Amino acid sequence: MGGNFFRAIADQKRVAEHVPNLKLTVQISTKLNRSHLIHGQSAYILPALARTERDEQAGVGQKVSIEDGMCNVQGSVGQLEPASKHLKSEIAIVCDMARATLAPNPKVDWAWLCEDYARIRDRIEATQPETFPDYNRRLEEEGVFHLYIPARDRIWNTESGRAHFLFPGNVLAEDESKPNDPHFQLLTTRGHDQFNTTVYSYDDRYRDIYGTRSVLMMNPKDIEAHGFEAGNIVELSSVNEDGIERKVSGFRIIAYDMPENCLGAYYPETNDLIPIGNRDQQSGTIAGKSVPVNIRLMNTEEVEEATGRLATA
């Protein structure tokens, strides 16, 4: 649902090679993206209403709730005329699929839930009363409310009452290199005009980078120490012990305020460097903030080939 699934994952190339073996893939989307080109033997793209478009159920306008990066929850009501009268909301699509495929269940009336999204929020509150008390009332009366997180107030719900930090051991295949080892630690990040894997433009006001995302942020001291120059086009290769070659190319070095021996690049462009096993054991989240890599300067012919490939990606 939403996003650009096959760009968000680690080991993109290896995973994509096996997707055609799947009997069925279904994607609910507001716009076309690269993941639609990677599909199973039978594939469906179900176009959905965007959040900016009016959403009416049973003749009544609906409000969805969203949570921002600061844990603030607020309502969102689309104002634009839908691109097509045939479009359905994500919620309506899911409810319709559930009604068509699942046996009737007196505890879950999918049609009734779809008619009023406030009913879904009531169910969320019933499931997580400590996190969403008075969900609908606060949404209507306060407009926006903050999800209470004890750690925000320096309250640690541990036996000692103090914060506990977890170190390597929870992450599979965590790199154990030291700062002076020959390879670098790559940190992947998002740009300003980006929401998850959806990239709206090539501009990043956060970092004063415009017109491209194919950049490699590097400490000026590292650029000089390793014989590179700002503007060089390089190839990155993953350092791992599984014997699988992982490379991405066509990235332009820019001098940036990064810690020495560390690099920065955009996600998901560099996700193919991350082994699928390099993840947190509990959540399964890929370890995209510490990826051991090597850098190689590309020659003119390689640069031209990589530039053409990126232009069609």
XYZ file of C-alpha atoms in Angstrom:
313
model
C 0.000 0.000 0.000
C 1.461 3.314 -1.089
C 5.159 4.022 -1.349
C 7.669 2.413 -3.656
C 8.059 -1.010 -2.055
C 10.752 -2.603 -4.170
C 12.912 0.506 -3.824
C 12.543 0.584 -0.034
C 14.006 -2.852 0.607
C 17.610 -3.950 1.023
C 19.359 -6.080 -1.605
C 17.076 -4.597 -4.256
C 18.672 -6.303 -7.245
C 18.691 -9.765 -5.678
C 15.097 -9.491 -4.452
C 13.812 -8.083 -7.761
C 15.221 -11.063 -9.630
C 12.887 -13.388 -7.696
C 9.679 -11.311 -7.720
C 8.584 -12.758 -11.122
C 8.362 -16.146 -9.361
C 5.486 -14.838 -7.242
C 2.063 -15.882 -8.487
C 0.410 -12.579 -7.574
C 1.388 -9.023 -6.636
C -1.110 -6.277 -5.802
C -0.142 -2.653 -5.256
C -2.445 0.111 -4.026
C -0.996 3.380 -5.281
C -1.737 7.056 -5.823
C 0.801 7.395 -8.647
C 3.022 5.228 -10.826
C 6.468 4.338 -9.537
C 9.320 1.983 -10.331
C 7.938 -0.841 -8.199
C 5.109 -1.281 -10.704
C 7.699 -2.571 -13.179
C 8.685 -5.327 -10.730
C 5.766 -7.701 -10.386
C 4.542 -11.266 -10.146
C 3.045 -13.542 -12.782
C -0.315 -11.870 -12.236
C -0.202 -8.230 -11.183
C -2.731 -5.601 -10.254
C -2.270 -1.876 -9.700
C -5.217 -0.480 -7.757
C -5.279 3.323 -8.062
C -6.387 5.047 -4.860
C -7.504 8.504 -3.814
C -4.664 10.799 -2.809
C -4.949 12.446 0.598
C -5.534 15.822 -1.120
C -8.673 14.521 -2.867
C -12.169 14.547 -1.388
C -13.122 11.245 0.191
C -16.832 10.561 0.684
C -18.313 7.401 2.126
C -22.072 6.859 2.304
C -22.425 10.463 1.074
C -20.436 11.920 3.972
C -16.992 13.534 3.732
C -14.341 11.619 5.630
C -11.334 12.626 7.697
C -8.215 10.525 8.061
C -5.713 10.979 10.868
C -1.992 11.271 10.287
C 1.046 11.252 12.550
C 4.080 13.411 11.772
C 7.716 12.824 12.679
C 7.243 14.627 16.004
C 4.458 12.247 17.146
C 1.750 14.858 16.571
C -1.576 13.418 15.398
C -3.962 15.558 13.364
C -6.833 15.205 10.953
C -6.568 15.515 7.196
C -9.485 16.275 4.858
C -9.018 16.271 1.095
C -10.277 19.344 -0.761
C -9.608 18.580 -4.435
C -11.976 16.966 -6.913
C -10.890 13.320 -7.354
C -8.999 12.582 -10.559
C -11.694 10.022 -11.421
C -15.134 9.207 -10.101
C -14.066 5.559 -10.039
C -11.251 6.076 -7.538
C -11.622 4.542 -4.091
C -9.779 5.331 -0.895
C -7.181 2.938 0.485
C -9.574 2.157 3.330
C -12.442 1.385 0.955
C -10.223 -0.852 -1.179
C -9.041 -2.856 1.833
C -12.562 -3.176 3.239
C -13.937 -4.296 -0.129
C -11.204 -6.913 -0.509
C -11.881 -8.163 3.009
C -15.616 -8.475 2.323
C -14.929 -10.346 -0.927
C -12.412 -12.820 0.460
C -13.061 -13.370 4.183
C -15.867 -15.324 5.763
C -18.479 -13.129 7.495
C -17.452 -12.231 11.037
C -19.967 -10.623 13.423
C -17.107 -8.864 15.224
C -15.865 -7.065 12.109
C -18.431 -5.365 9.878
C -16.227 -4.108 7.063
C -18.959 -2.138 5.291
C -19.987 -0.423 8.546
C -16.387 0.520 9.342
C -15.837 1.927 5.862
C -18.896 4.168 6.074
C -17.340 6.279 8.843
C -13.615 6.395 9.513
C -14.303 7.631 13.069
C -15.510 4.103 13.818
C -12.095 2.779 12.865
C -10.465 5.278 15.217
C -12.782 4.061 17.988
C -11.475 0.537 17.383
C -7.897 1.820 17.482
C -8.620 3.480 20.844
C -10.166 0.275 22.180
C -7.065 -1.646 21.130
C -4.528 0.889 22.431
C -6.346 2.941 25.109
C -3.149 4.217 26.729
C -1.836 5.626 23.448
C -5.091 6.928 21.946
C -7.428 7.962 24.783
C -10.447 10.008 23.588
C -9.116 9.665 20.040
C -12.013 11.151 18.089
C -12.881 13.802 20.698
C -9.341 15.157 20.797
C -9.107 15.104 17.018
C -12.290 17.170 16.713
C -11.850 19.544 19.659
C -8.076 20.007 19.783
C -7.305 19.570 16.086
C -3.872 18.144 16.883
C -2.541 16.258 19.881
C 0.784 14.765 20.869
C 1.191 11.060 21.469
C 2.553 10.695 24.974
C 5.958 9.060 25.049
C 7.470 8.792 28.562
C 11.041 9.031 27.271
C 10.244 12.529 25.948
C 9.899 13.608 29.592
C 12.966 11.597 30.631
C 10.789 8.907 32.188
C 12.318 5.480 31.669
C 10.005 2.525 32.284
C 12.748 0.145 33.352
C 13.414 -1.659 36.616
C 16.187 0.787 37.464
C 14.283 3.845 36.293
C 17.231 4.699 34.073
C 17.671 4.538 30.324
C 19.140 1.319 28.918
C 21.149 1.414 25.692
C 21.379 -1.555 23.352
C 24.637 -2.290 21.588
C 25.685 -4.670 18.759
C 24.204 -8.058 19.339
C 20.690 -6.932 18.438
C 21.724 -6.256 14.864
C 22.514 -9.116 12.514
C 25.764 -8.796 10.535
C 26.625 -5.512 12.263
C 29.922 -4.140 10.999
C 32.651 -4.248 13.651
C 35.141 -2.011 11.856
C 37.139 0.691 13.608
C 37.321 4.350 12.502
C 40.747 3.901 10.859
C 39.867 0.780 8.876
C 40.346 1.109 5.090
C 36.639 1.211 4.262
C 34.025 3.833 5.090
C 30.757 3.746 7.003
C 27.872 4.890 4.809
C 24.842 6.566 6.356
C 21.716 6.689 4.196
C 19.311 9.590 4.592
C 16.233 11.248 3.090
C 16.019 14.578 1.297
C 13.729 17.496 2.092
C 11.321 16.831 -0.776
C 10.896 13.168 0.083
C 8.350 11.137 2.039
C 9.595 7.633 2.751
C 10.450 6.268 -0.720
C 8.391 8.845 -2.608
C 10.729 11.492 -4.039
C 8.964 14.698 -5.102
C 11.987 16.600 -6.418
C 15.778 16.450 -6.699
C 16.211 19.394 -4.301
C 17.272 19.063 -0.675
C 16.978 22.333 1.231
C 18.159 20.594 4.373
C 21.643 20.148 2.927
C 21.777 22.834 0.210
C 21.902 20.197 -2.541
C 19.854 20.898 -5.663
C 19.070 19.201 -8.967
C 20.417 15.726 -8.148
C 20.355 12.937 -5.612
C 23.319 11.042 -7.074
C 25.769 12.538 -4.606
C 28.162 11.206 -2.008
C 28.696 13.484 0.993
C 32.270 13.215 2.245
C 34.462 14.951 4.809
C 36.952 17.340 3.069
C 39.836 15.738 4.998
C 38.859 12.300 3.702
C 38.588 13.632 0.147
C 42.177 14.855 0.312
C 43.571 11.920 2.315
C 42.231 9.330 -0.140
C 43.315 11.175 -3.287
C 39.865 12.224 -4.463
C 38.576 15.624 -5.531
C 35.164 17.192 -5.056
C 33.220 16.484 -8.248
C 34.785 13.060 -8.868
C 32.294 10.370 -9.981
C 32.691 7.183 -7.960
C 31.404 3.661 -7.519
C 30.473 2.314 -4.091
C 30.810 -1.361 -3.265
C 29.551 -3.115 -0.169
C 32.009 -4.733 2.259
C 30.558 -8.041 3.407
C 31.485 -11.652 4.062
C 28.771 -13.454 2.093
C 30.663 -13.341 -1.208
C 27.894 -11.455 -3.016
C 28.914 -8.412 -5.061
C 26.855 -5.290 -4.346
C 27.641 -2.066 -6.201
C 26.062 1.275 -7.093
C 27.732 3.792 -9.376
C 27.548 7.311 -10.748
C 27.742 9.238 -7.457
C 29.421 12.651 -7.421
C 31.585 13.478 -4.401
C 30.697 16.694 -2.605
C 32.551 18.147 0.381
C 30.251 18.018 3.388
C 30.441 18.278 7.172
C 30.517 14.533 7.831
C 32.529 12.732 10.530
C 35.811 11.409 9.197
C 35.644 7.920 7.674
C 31.890 8.345 7.249
C 29.865 9.000 4.099
C 26.346 10.188 3.419
C 24.051 9.325 0.488
C 20.338 9.249 -0.220
C 17.907 6.438 0.458
C 16.676 4.433 -1.439
C 19.315 5.013 -4.148
C 21.954 3.186 -2.090
C 19.773 0.449 -0.570
C 21.206 -2.118 -2.967
C 24.465 -1.973 -0.964
C 22.783 -3.326 2.168
C 22.683 -7.124 2.619
C 19.173 -8.276 3.430
C 20.542 -9.991 6.546
C 21.960 -6.753 7.941
C 18.961 -5.840 10.048
C 17.623 -5.424 13.540
C 16.536 -8.793 14.923
C 13.427 -7.525 16.670
C 11.920 -5.133 14.127
C 13.516 -6.479 10.935
C 14.473 -2.909 9.964
C 17.468 -2.808 7.643
C 20.652 -1.318 9.103
C 20.831 1.631 6.719
C 22.674 3.967 9.067
C 25.944 2.034 9.144
C 26.833 0.361 5.858
C 30.512 -0.591 5.329
C 31.594 0.377 1.800
C 34.618 0.960 -0.410
C 34.922 3.745 -3.005
C 36.460 3.555 -6.477
C 37.034 6.408 -8.928
C 35.217 5.747 -12.227
C 36.757 6.381 -15.645
C 35.107 8.473 -18.377
C 33.536 5.517 -20.185
C 32.090 4.120 -16.972
C 30.707 7.533 -16.013
C 28.889 7.860 -19.339
C 27.394 4.398 -18.975
C 26.308 5.042 -15.372
C 24.805 8.425 -16.260
C 22.720 6.865 -19.012
C 21.555 4.105 -16.679
C 20.531 6.563 -13.962
C 18.660 8.681 -16.498
C 16.406 5.732 -17.392
C 15.985 4.420 -13.812
